[in-house]
Coordinates of C-alpha atoms and ligand atoms in Angstrom, one line a residue:
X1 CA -30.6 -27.5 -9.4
X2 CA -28.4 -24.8 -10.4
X3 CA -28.6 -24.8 -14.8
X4 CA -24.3 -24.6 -15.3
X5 CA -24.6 -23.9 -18.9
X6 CA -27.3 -20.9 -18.4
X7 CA -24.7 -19.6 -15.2
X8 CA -22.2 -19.3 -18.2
X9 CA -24.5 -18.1 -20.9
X10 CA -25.7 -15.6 -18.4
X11 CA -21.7 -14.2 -17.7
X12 CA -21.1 -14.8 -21.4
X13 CA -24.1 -12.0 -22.2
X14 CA -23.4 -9.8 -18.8
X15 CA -19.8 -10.0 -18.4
X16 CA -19.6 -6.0 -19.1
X17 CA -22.1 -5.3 -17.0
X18 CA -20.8 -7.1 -13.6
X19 CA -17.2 -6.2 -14.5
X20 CA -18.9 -2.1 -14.3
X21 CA -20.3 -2.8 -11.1
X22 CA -17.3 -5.2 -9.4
X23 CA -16.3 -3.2 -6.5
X24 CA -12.4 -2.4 -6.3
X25 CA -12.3 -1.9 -2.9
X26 CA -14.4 -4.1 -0.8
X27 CA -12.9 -5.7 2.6
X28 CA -12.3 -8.8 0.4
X29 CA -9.5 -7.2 -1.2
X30 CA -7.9 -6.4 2.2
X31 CA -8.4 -10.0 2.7
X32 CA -6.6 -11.1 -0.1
X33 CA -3.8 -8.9 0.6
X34 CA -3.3 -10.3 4.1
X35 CA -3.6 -13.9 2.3
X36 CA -0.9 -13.0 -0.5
X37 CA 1.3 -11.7 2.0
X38 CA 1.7 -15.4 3.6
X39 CA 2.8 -16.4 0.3
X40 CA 6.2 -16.5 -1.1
X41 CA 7.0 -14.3 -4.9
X42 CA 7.7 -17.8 -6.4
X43 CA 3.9 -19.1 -5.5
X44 CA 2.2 -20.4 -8.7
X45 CA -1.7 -19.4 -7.6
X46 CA -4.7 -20.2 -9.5
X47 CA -7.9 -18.2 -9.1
X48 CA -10.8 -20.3 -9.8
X49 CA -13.9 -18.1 -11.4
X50 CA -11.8 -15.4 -12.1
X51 CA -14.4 -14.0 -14.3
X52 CA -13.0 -10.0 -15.3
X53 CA -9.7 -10.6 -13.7
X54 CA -9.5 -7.6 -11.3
X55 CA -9.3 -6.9 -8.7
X56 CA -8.4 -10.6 -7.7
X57 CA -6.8 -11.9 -10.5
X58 CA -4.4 -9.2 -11.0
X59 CA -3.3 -8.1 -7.3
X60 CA -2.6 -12.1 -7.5
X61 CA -0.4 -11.6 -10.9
X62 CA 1.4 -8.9 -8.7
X63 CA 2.9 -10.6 -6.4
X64 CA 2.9 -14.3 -7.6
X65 CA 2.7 -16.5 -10.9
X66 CA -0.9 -16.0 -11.8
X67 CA -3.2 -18.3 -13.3
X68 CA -7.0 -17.9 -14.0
X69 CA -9.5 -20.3 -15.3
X70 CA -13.3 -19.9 -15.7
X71 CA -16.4 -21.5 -17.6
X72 CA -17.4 -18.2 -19.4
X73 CA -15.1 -17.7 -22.7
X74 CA -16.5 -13.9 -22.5
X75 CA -15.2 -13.6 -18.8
X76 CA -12.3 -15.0 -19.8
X77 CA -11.3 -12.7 -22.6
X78 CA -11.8 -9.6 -20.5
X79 CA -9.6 -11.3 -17.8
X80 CA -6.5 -11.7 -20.4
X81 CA -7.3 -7.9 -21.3
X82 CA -7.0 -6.9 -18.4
X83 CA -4.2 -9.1 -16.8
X84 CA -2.1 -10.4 -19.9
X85 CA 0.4 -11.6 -17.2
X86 CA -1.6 -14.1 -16.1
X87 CA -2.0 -17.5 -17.8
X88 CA -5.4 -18.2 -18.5
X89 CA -7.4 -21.8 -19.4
X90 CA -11.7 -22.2 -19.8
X91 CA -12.8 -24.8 -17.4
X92 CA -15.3 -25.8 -15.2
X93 CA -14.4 -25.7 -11.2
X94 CA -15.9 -29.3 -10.8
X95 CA -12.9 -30.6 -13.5
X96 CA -10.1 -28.2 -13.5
X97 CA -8.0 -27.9 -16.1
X98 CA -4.8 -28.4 -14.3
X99 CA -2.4 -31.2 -13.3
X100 CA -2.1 -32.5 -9.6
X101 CA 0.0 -30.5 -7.3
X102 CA 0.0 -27.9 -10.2
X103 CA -0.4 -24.9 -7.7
X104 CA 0.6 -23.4 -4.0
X105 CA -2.3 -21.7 -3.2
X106 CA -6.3 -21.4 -4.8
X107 CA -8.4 -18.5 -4.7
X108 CA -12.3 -18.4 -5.3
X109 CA -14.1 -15.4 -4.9
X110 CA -18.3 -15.4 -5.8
X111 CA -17.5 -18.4 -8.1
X112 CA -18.0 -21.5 -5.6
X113 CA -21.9 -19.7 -5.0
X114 CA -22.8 -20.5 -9.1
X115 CA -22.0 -23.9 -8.9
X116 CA -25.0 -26.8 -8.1
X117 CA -25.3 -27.5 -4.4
X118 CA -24.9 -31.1 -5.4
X119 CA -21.3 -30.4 -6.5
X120 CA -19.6 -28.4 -4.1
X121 CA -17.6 -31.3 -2.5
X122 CA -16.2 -31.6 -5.9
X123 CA -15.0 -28.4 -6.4
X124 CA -13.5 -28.5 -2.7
X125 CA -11.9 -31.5 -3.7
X126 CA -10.9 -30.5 -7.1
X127 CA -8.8 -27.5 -5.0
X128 CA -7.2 -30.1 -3.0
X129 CA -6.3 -31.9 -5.9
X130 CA -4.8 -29.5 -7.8
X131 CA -2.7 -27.9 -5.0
X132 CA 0.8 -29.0 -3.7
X133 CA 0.7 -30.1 0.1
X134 CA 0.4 -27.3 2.1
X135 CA -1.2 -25.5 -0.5
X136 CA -3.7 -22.4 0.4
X137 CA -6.8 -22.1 -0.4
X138 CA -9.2 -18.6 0.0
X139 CA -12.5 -18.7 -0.8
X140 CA -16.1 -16.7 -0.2
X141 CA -19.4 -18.2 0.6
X142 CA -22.7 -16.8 1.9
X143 CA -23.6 -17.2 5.6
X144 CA -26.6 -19.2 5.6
X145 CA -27.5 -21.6 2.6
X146 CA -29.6 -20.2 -0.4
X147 CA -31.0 -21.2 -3.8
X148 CA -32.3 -18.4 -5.9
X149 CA -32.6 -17.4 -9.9
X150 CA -33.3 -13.3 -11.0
X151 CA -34.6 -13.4 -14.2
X152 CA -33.0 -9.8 -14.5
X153 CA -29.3 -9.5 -13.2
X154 CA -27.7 -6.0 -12.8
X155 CA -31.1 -4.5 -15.0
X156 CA -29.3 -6.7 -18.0
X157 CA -32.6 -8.8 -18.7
X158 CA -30.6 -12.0 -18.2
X159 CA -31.2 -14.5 -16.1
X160 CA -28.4 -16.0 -13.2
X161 CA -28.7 -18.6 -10.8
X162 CA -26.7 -19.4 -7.7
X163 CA -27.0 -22.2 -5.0
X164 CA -24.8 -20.8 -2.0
X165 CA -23.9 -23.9 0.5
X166 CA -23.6 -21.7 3.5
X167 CA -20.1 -21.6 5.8
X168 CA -21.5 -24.7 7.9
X169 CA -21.4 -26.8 5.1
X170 CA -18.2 -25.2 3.3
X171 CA -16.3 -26.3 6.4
X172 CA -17.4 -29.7 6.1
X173 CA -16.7 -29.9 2.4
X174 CA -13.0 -28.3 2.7
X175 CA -12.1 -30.8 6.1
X176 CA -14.1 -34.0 3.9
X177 CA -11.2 -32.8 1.2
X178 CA -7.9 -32.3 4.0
X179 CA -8.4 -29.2 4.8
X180 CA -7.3 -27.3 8.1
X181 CA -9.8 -23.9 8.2
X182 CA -7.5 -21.5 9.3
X183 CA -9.4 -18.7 9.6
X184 CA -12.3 -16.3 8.8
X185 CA -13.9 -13.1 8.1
X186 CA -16.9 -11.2 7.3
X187 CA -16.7 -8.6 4.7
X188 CA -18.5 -6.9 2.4
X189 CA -17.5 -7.3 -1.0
X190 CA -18.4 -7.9 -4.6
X191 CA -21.1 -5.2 -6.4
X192 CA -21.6 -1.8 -5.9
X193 CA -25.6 -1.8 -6.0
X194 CA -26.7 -0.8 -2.5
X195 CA -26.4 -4.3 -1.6
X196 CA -24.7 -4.6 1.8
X197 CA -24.5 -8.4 1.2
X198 CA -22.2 -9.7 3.7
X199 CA -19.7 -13.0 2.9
X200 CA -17.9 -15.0 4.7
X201 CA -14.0 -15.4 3.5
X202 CA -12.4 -18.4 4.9
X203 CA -8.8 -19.5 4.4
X204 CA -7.3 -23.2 4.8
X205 CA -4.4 -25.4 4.5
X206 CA -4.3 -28.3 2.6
X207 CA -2.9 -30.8 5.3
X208 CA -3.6 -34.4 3.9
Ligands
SAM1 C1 -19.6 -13.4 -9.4 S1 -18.4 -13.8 -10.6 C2 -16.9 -13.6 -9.7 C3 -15.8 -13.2 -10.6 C4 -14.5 -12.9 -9.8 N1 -14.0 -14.0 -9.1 C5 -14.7 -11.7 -8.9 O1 -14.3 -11.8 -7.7 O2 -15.3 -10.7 -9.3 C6 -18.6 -15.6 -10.7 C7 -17.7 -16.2 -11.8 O3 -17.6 -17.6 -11.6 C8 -17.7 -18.2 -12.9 N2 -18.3 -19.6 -12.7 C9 -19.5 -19.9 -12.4 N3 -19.6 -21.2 -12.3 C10 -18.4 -21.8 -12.7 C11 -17.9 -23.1 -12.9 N4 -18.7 -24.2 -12.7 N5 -16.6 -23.2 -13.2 C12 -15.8 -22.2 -13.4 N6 -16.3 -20.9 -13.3 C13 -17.5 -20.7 -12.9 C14 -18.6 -17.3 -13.7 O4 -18.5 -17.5 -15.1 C15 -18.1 -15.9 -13.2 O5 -17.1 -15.4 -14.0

């Protein structure tokens, strides 16, 4: 099972490191923009795992009332750096820091993927919970599920885990929470290190 404190040791030591290699310009970003454009200015979104805060974070603080939370203090400092605009609170996705019906739309991008497969439902429904009816949510998974651990993340010599659910079973955790998929995509996105990784982005609506 996926170690949650070593996931946010592991950002709290490499957080420089993956923010240097965070592409700016990968298809998720298009993705995004198509997403933020279905929302109104006055949205109040929360970006779940917002780790660095750009690019996600901060096209979000461009166009709507931004909020970011993550479990890595150190990801979470160069996040308010880089977007002070955006209000900012250290949580974990399973228990988010955040009132019921506190937001109109979610984003989570790469964050879901660090979290222990056991505990995916509760993140889905921790979205649900937070967001207003009708609320949005966008997040990334992998294709296919897939548990792994490199001992030596982005040449940094420190260790990071991830348990990716797979889109099969991220559409059963978002309807088990009262979601509506709307839609998805396949897109490149994420690091600039030859890896042609390709993630699935898929949106919903929060119907129940
Ligand atoms: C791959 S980074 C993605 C950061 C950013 N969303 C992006 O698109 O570049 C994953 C982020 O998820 C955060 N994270 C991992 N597990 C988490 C959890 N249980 N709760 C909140 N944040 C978590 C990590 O600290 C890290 O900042």
């Amino acid at each position: 099972m996926v170690d949650k404190d070593a996931v946010r040791r592991g950002y709290d030591e490499l957080a420089e490191a993956y923010a240097a290699d965070r592409v700016e310009d990968g298809r998720g970003r298009e993705v995004l923009s198509q997403f933020l454009d279905e929302l109104p200015e006055s949205a109040r979104v929360l970006d779940a795992g917002c780790g660095q805060g750009t690019p996600v974070l901060r096209d979000l603080a461009a166009s709507a009332t931004a909020f970011g939370t993550d479990i890595s203090r150190t990801q979470l400092e160069l996040a308010a750096d880089r977007v002070p605009e955006a209000g900012i609170a250290q949580g974990d996705m399973t228990a988010l820091p955040f009132r019921d019906d506190a937001f109109d739309a979610v984003t989570a991008f790469h964050s879901l993927i660090h979290v222990p497969r056991e505990q995916h439902q509760a993140v889905v429904d921790e979205f649900a919970r937070v967001l207003a009816h009708g609320g949005r949510l966008l997040c990334s998974e992998g294709p296919d599920e897939w548990r792994g651990t490199n001992p030596d993340w982005l040449g940094t010599g420190v260790e990071m885990q991830w348990h990716i659910a797979g889109v099969e079973a991220t559409r059963d955790h978002l309807r088990n929470a009262g979601f509506a998929v709307e839609r998805e995509w396949r897109a490149d996105d994420s690091l600039d290190d030859g890896d042609d990784a390709q993630w699935t982005f898929l949106s919903a609506r929060l119907e129940e």
